[in-house]
XYZ file of C-alpha atoms in Angstrom:
330
model
C -135.317 187.292 -75.032
C -135.369 190.300 -77.376
C -136.846 189.908 -80.855
C -134.993 192.739 -82.617
C -134.097 192.027 -86.244
C -130.761 193.767 -85.724
C -128.414 190.971 -84.759
C -125.374 189.039 -85.920
C -124.773 185.419 -86.851
C -121.969 183.704 -84.962
C -119.551 182.073 -87.445
C -119.363 178.289 -87.179
C -115.554 178.459 -86.851
C -115.627 181.018 -83.991
C -113.629 180.179 -80.813
C -115.520 178.075 -78.285
C -113.051 178.075 -75.391
C -111.339 180.841 -73.428
C -107.837 181.706 -74.705
C -106.603 182.930 -71.315
C -102.846 183.163 -71.894
C -103.289 184.747 -75.316
C -105.311 187.550 -73.720
C -102.564 188.200 -71.167
C -99.946 188.294 -73.940
C -102.146 190.624 -76.013
C -102.464 193.166 -73.190
C -98.728 193.084 -72.438
C -97.790 193.533 -76.106
C -100.336 196.360 -76.513
C -98.647 198.292 -73.722
C -95.226 197.830 -75.314
C -96.139 199.193 -78.770
C -95.785 202.860 -77.842
C -94.965 203.935 -81.417
C -98.047 202.339 -82.971
C -100.583 204.680 -84.535
C -103.393 203.192 -82.449
C -101.439 203.690 -79.202
C -100.450 207.273 -80.020
C -103.949 208.270 -81.128
C -105.543 206.980 -77.911
C -103.544 209.185 -75.541
C -106.779 210.878 -74.446
C -107.827 207.461 -73.084
C -104.448 206.443 -71.655
C -105.418 206.215 -67.970
C -108.665 204.406 -68.785
C -106.799 202.111 -71.175
C -104.255 201.258 -68.485
C -107.087 200.401 -66.102
C -108.735 198.158 -68.727
C -105.493 196.361 -69.496
C -104.196 196.017 -65.938
C -107.553 194.811 -64.626
C -107.683 192.248 -67.441
C -104.271 190.979 -66.338
C -105.347 190.948 -62.688
C -108.455 188.912 -63.550
C -106.392 186.267 -65.356
C -103.699 186.213 -62.660
C -100.912 187.888 -64.637
C -100.662 191.404 -63.205
C -96.999 190.654 -62.487
C -96.285 190.825 -66.230
C -96.339 194.651 -65.990
C -93.744 196.835 -64.245
C -95.433 197.903 -61.006
C -93.148 200.854 -60.223
C -93.397 202.256 -63.764
C -97.186 202.099 -63.672
C -97.437 203.782 -60.268
C -94.935 206.476 -61.257
C -96.938 207.341 -64.395
C -100.250 207.460 -62.526
C -98.903 209.749 -59.802
C -97.450 212.109 -62.424
C -100.997 212.542 -63.734
C -102.339 213.921 -60.451
C -102.810 217.648 -60.971
C -102.405 220.438 -58.416
C -106.211 220.623 -58.073
C -106.244 216.991 -56.926
C -107.837 215.333 -59.956
C -106.044 212.963 -62.339
C -105.638 213.512 -66.064
C -105.730 210.847 -68.776
C -102.047 211.440 -69.502
C -99.285 213.837 -68.528
C -100.091 217.376 -69.656
C -103.852 216.858 -70.003
C -106.689 218.319 -67.921
C -108.058 216.279 -65.002
C -111.409 214.518 -65.330
C -113.509 212.276 -63.081
C -113.286 209.414 -65.611
C -109.480 209.318 -65.516
C -109.441 209.984 -61.765
C -111.465 206.844 -61.040
C -109.237 204.788 -63.357
C -106.139 206.148 -61.589
C -107.442 205.257 -58.132
C -108.524 201.808 -59.344
C -105.046 201.181 -60.790
C -103.389 202.198 -57.526
C -105.839 199.943 -55.658
C -104.833 197.029 -57.906
C -101.235 197.606 -56.786
C -102.123 198.313 -53.133
C -100.615 201.788 -53.552
C -103.529 204.113 -52.757
C -101.617 205.555 -49.806
C -99.283 207.265 -52.294
C -102.122 209.555 -53.475
C -102.671 213.073 -52.170
C -106.063 211.959 -50.885
C -107.142 215.268 -49.355
C -106.584 217.033 -52.664
C -108.618 214.430 -54.586
C -111.487 214.698 -52.112
C -111.527 218.515 -52.247
C -111.600 218.419 -56.054
C -114.432 215.879 -56.223
C -116.444 217.877 -53.664
C -115.992 220.988 -55.808
C -117.603 219.200 -58.767
C -120.891 218.432 -56.977
C -123.726 220.760 -57.936
C -126.686 221.968 -55.867
C -129.009 219.386 -57.473
C -126.622 216.605 -56.401
C -125.186 215.969 -59.880
C -121.479 216.082 -60.694
C -119.557 217.866 -63.393
C -116.992 215.603 -65.052
C -114.452 218.436 -64.945
C -114.273 222.225 -64.809
C -116.096 222.526 -68.157
C -119.431 221.581 -66.647
C -120.796 218.509 -68.442
C -123.301 216.584 -66.292
C -123.786 212.828 -66.683
C -124.747 209.980 -64.345
C -121.407 208.385 -65.258
C -119.776 211.173 -63.286
C -122.039 210.535 -60.290
C -120.787 206.945 -60.269
C -117.147 207.975 -60.720
C -117.311 210.485 -57.864
C -118.924 208.043 -55.438
C -116.661 205.144 -56.490
C -113.517 207.267 -56.051
C -114.535 208.377 -52.581
C -115.589 204.858 -51.588
C -112.165 203.494 -52.612
C -110.499 206.284 -50.619
C -112.732 205.706 -47.598
C -114.122 209.253 -47.774
C -117.666 208.835 -49.100
C -119.074 210.950 -46.276
C -117.315 214.040 -47.695
C -120.052 214.727 -50.279
C -123.789 215.221 -49.973
C -124.753 211.599 -50.613
C -128.475 212.263 -50.187
C -128.468 214.892 -52.954
C -126.276 212.694 -55.167
C -128.797 209.868 -54.807
C -131.680 212.261 -55.453
C -130.158 213.305 -58.776
C -129.502 209.735 -59.910
C -133.045 208.671 -59.018
C -134.360 211.643 -61.043
C -132.711 210.030 -64.091
C -134.844 206.888 -63.789
C -137.309 206.417 -66.656
C -140.791 204.869 -66.940
C -139.178 201.572 -68.013
C -137.241 201.306 -64.743
C -133.896 201.987 -66.454
C -131.724 205.119 -66.357
C -130.369 207.788 -68.698
C -127.439 210.191 -68.448
C -129.613 213.092 -67.284
C -133.291 213.529 -66.325
C -135.410 212.730 -69.408
C -132.562 211.100 -71.340
C -133.009 207.750 -73.091
C -132.441 204.598 -71.056
C -129.085 202.958 -71.765
C -127.375 199.893 -70.298
C -124.159 201.768 -69.540
C -126.041 204.420 -67.586
C -128.011 201.711 -65.785
C -124.748 200.202 -64.551
C -123.484 203.598 -63.375
C -126.708 204.437 -61.543
C -127.239 201.005 -60.003
C -123.556 200.826 -59.006
C -123.733 204.290 -57.441
C -126.895 203.350 -55.499
C -125.189 200.139 -54.327
C -122.246 202.112 -52.920
C -124.628 204.616 -51.335
C -126.733 201.816 -49.822
C -129.897 203.095 -51.534
C -130.924 200.288 -53.888
C -134.460 200.429 -52.488
C -135.084 203.158 -55.090
C -134.749 200.556 -57.880
C -137.701 198.509 -59.129
C -135.644 195.335 -59.519
C -138.248 193.324 -61.430
C -139.010 196.114 -63.898
C -135.357 197.010 -64.429
C -134.360 193.348 -64.565
C -136.895 192.749 -67.338
C -135.609 195.747 -69.324
C -132.036 194.473 -68.964
C -132.981 190.918 -69.983
C -134.632 192.265 -73.118
C -131.177 193.404 -74.188
C -130.345 189.780 -75.060
C -130.676 188.957 -78.754
C -131.135 185.568 -80.474
C -127.343 185.398 -81.039
C -126.936 185.408 -77.253
C -125.209 188.797 -77.219
C -126.474 191.844 -75.361
C -127.115 195.337 -76.689
C -127.148 198.699 -74.934
C -130.648 199.752 -75.933
C -133.444 198.535 -78.229
C -132.744 198.031 -81.939
C -128.941 198.051 -81.581
C -126.438 195.340 -82.428
C -124.976 193.193 -79.644
C -121.584 194.185 -78.245
C -119.262 192.357 -75.842
C -118.976 195.403 -73.561
C -122.660 195.038 -72.637
C -121.787 191.640 -71.248
C -120.444 193.805 -68.435
C -122.862 196.740 -68.194
C -125.955 194.514 -68.339
C -124.672 191.523 -66.358
C -123.142 193.616 -63.567
C -126.429 195.485 -63.173
C -128.375 192.208 -63.084
C -125.940 190.796 -60.515
C -126.322 193.830 -58.247
C -130.137 193.642 -58.328
C -130.228 189.843 -57.971
C -131.627 189.021 -61.419
C -128.589 187.513 -63.182
C -130.400 184.186 -63.584
C -132.964 185.835 -65.861
C -130.779 185.672 -68.978
C -129.651 182.711 -71.103
C -126.124 182.253 -69.752
C -125.029 179.545 -72.192
C -125.969 181.604 -75.245
C -124.159 184.650 -73.879
C -121.009 182.653 -73.094
C -121.028 181.372 -76.690
C -121.300 184.958 -77.997
C -118.499 186.289 -75.777
C -116.103 183.462 -76.674
C -116.829 184.000 -80.373
C -115.510 187.570 -80.076
C -111.943 186.417 -79.307
C -109.108 186.646 -81.812
C -107.454 183.219 -81.903
C -104.234 184.589 -83.394
C -103.514 187.743 -81.411
C -105.629 187.262 -78.305
C -108.015 189.954 -77.082
C -111.757 190.469 -77.532
C -113.599 192.553 -80.123
C -117.073 194.080 -79.883
C -118.416 191.403 -82.254
C -116.973 188.279 -83.933
C -114.425 189.142 -86.617
C -113.870 192.783 -85.619
C -110.630 194.316 -84.327
C -109.780 193.530 -80.710
C -108.963 196.217 -78.119
C -108.243 196.420 -74.337
C -111.719 197.859 -73.570
C -113.640 194.885 -74.947
C -111.016 192.471 -73.613
C -111.655 193.558 -70.024
C -115.414 193.465 -70.330
C -115.374 190.118 -72.123
C -113.320 188.591 -69.316
C -115.365 190.310 -66.600
C -118.586 189.121 -68.215
C -117.341 185.533 -68.264
C -116.399 185.850 -64.589
C -119.935 186.965 -63.710
C -121.261 184.022 -65.724
C -119.295 181.617 -63.521
C -116.076 180.956 -65.474
C -113.704 179.993 -62.657
C -110.569 180.298 -64.819
C -111.134 184.063 -64.481
C -110.952 185.511 -60.974
C -114.192 186.549 -59.301
C -114.987 190.134 -60.310
C -116.743 192.708 -58.153
C -119.908 193.737 -60.056
C -119.866 197.323 -58.767
C -116.236 198.334 -59.317
C -115.075 195.839 -61.989
C -112.011 194.762 -60.044
C -110.989 191.372 -58.612
C -113.036 190.678 -55.461
C -109.928 189.473 -53.617
C -108.296 192.904 -53.911
C -111.284 194.649 -52.369
C -111.503 192.392 -49.307
C -109.080 194.633 -47.407
C -111.193 197.716 -48.108
C -114.015 198.831 -45.860
C -116.358 199.496 -48.770
C -119.952 198.462 -48.144
C -121.626 197.031 -51.256
C -125.392 196.664 -51.225
C -126.991 193.905 -53.316
C -130.606 192.859 -53.759
């Protein structure tokens, strides 16, 4: 377990059980408050936010609380002529919002409503000669985008449309001496990037490139005395890393290397007993992002009141059974 002095103390009065129905009510009410400052100011994250909220509801068995036709109609309106999806109507398309859009439509078994050929052409156009992917036409490169591109195509059953070998080559070039990954070659190792790279290699069937013991040790060192996980050394714990770290450990077969009980205690302490929802740390403001990853983390830790979550795509396993996606695990 990590020995960093940067940590938090869990309050003695923090929640110790999962407030399942409160979380469902929180997500539903968040989506209804369209005049709230917070809702208006997060328009640039709208598609991602919808994915976080809807997946949270799906994991707790309450996806029916949202209007299916309204959700699908909004998502389809965000598909641009180029094929990519924007975060909201009138915005530019990006790989991040495109993956969220396809995941949302998968949740509702409505992927057939997408102009698939257009999406595939657009994603192919974003792959560079070194195998990396631009996130959009502006040219930023990041291993997050490699994951998004491969995950989108896997969900659409069209993974063979890109140069998978080159895509893998680029991701492997982002591996560091510690066995973990950064956003580009030479960039600092980070738990979020580890998840993206390991998830991408799982979908590509190339996990043999990963040194599971070395990476597993680096990931386990993200656990602090409070039980929470951080994204990199000397940072505070955050509920979202309950997903990025645990999912990576699950994929490489090293989930049993962390102290599960301590982590469960930390995650549960980040709930708001009044409003529902999870925050990054106990006592902070809750939001849909941390709510999804708190619930997904608990699912990976064996909480059966939350549906089993797929560690690669962060969606309910039962919804992916109909797909032909091949997931590789160590």
